[in-house]
Short mmCIF file of C-alpha atoms in Angstrom, two decimals:
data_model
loop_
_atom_site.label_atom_id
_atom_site.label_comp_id
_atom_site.label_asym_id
_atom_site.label_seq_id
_atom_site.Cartn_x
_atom_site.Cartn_y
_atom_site.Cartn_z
CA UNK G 1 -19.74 27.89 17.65
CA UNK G 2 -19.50 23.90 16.65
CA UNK G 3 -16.19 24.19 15.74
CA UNK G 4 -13.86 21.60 16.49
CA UNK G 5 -10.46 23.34 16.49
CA UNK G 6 -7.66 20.07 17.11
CA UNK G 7 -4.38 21.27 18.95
CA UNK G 8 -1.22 20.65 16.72
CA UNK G 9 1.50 21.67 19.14
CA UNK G 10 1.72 18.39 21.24
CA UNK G 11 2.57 15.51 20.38
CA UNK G 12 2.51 11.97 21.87
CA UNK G 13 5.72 11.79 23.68
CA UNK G 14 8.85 12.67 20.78
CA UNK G 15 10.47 8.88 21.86
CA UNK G 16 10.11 5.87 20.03
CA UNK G 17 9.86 2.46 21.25
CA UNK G 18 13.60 1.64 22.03
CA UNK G 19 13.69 5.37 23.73
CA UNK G 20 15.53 7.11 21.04
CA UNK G 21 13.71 9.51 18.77
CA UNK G 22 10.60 8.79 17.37
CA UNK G 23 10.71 8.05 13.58
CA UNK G 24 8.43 10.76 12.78
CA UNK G 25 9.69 13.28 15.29
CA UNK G 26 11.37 15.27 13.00
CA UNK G 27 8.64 15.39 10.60
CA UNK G 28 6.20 16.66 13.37
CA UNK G 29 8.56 19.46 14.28
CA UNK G 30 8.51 20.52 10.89
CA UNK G 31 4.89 20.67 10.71
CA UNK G 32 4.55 22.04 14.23
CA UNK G 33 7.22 25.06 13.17
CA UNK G 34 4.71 25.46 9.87
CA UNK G 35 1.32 25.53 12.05
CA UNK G 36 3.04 27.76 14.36
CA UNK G 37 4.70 30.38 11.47
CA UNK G 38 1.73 29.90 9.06
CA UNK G 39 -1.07 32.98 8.56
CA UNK G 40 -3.44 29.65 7.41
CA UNK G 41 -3.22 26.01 8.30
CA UNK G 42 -3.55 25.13 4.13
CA UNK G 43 -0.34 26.34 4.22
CA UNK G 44 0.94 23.29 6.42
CA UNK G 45 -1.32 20.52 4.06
CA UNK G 46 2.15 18.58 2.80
CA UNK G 47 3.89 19.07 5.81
CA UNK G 48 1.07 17.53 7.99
CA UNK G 49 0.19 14.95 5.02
CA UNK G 50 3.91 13.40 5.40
CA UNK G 51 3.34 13.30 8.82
CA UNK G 52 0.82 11.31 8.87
CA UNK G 53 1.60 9.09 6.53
CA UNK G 54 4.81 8.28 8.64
CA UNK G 55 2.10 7.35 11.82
CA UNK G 56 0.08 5.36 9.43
CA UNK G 57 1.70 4.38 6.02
CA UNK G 58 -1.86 4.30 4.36
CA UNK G 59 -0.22 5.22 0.77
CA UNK G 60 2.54 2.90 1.53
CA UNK G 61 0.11 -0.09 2.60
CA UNK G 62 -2.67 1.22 -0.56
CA UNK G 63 0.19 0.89 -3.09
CA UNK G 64 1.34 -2.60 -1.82
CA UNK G 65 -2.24 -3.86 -1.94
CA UNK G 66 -2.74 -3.19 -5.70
CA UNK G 67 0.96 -4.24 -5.92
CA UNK G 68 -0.12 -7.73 -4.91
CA UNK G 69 -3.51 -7.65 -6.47
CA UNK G 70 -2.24 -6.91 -9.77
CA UNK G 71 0.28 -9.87 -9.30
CA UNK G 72 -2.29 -12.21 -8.21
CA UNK G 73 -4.32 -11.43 -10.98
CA UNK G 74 -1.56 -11.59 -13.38
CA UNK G 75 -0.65 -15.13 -11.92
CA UNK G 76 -4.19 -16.07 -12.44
CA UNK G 77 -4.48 -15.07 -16.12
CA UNK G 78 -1.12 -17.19 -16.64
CA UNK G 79 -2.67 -19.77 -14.85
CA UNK G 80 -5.40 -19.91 -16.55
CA UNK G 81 -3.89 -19.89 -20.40
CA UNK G 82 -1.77 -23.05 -19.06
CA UNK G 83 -4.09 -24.74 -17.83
CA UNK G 84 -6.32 -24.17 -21.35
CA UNK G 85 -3.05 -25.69 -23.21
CA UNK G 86 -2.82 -28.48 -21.10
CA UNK G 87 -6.73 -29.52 -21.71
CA UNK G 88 -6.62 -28.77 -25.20
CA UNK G 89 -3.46 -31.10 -25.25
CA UNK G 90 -4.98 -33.86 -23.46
CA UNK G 91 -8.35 -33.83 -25.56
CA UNK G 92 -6.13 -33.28 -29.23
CA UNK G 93 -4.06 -36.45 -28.16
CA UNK G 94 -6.66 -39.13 -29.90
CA UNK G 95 -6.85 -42.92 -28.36
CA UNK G 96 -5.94 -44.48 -31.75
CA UNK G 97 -2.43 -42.03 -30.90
CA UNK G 98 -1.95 -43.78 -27.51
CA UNK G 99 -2.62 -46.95 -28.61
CA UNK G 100 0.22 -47.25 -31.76
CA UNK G 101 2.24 -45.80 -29.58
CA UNK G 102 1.83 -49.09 -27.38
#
């Protein structure tokens, strides 16, 4: 038929790395009693979409990027207003300034 159907009642071992639990074991239970309960797998969509997101923080590490892009560019805007009030400062201060001031 073509279709690819992917099994959703195992998972990779239920133990994390120092042997306890896995962090996302409970999260995969709860999806795994959904898929298992559910008349369609739609049903399941948040259940497997927090799951996932525990394996592979992809919203967590998308919403840090623009975190730190929009502080870099915001550092860069400063940036650049100081250092157009520091030219503008050096190029207002006149010689004939500098030199009465000697």
């Amino acid at each position: 038929s073509g279709t690819v159907r992917r099994d959703f009642r195992r998972m990779a071992s239920g133990f994390g790395a120092k042997g306890n639990e896995g962090r996302c074991t409970p999260l995969w239970q709860n999806f795994s009693r959904c898929m298992s309960t559910a008349d369609s797998p739609t049903e399941c969509a948040n259940l497997r979409e927090d799951y996932f997101e525990c394996l592979h923080h992809r919203k967590e590490i998308r919403r840090s990027n623009t975190v730190m892009e929009q502080r870099s560019k915001t550092i860069n805007e400063k940036a650049e207003v100081l250092k157009e009030q520091i030219w503008k400062q050096v190029f207002d201060t006149s010689w004939a300034t500098v030199e009465k001031a000697k």
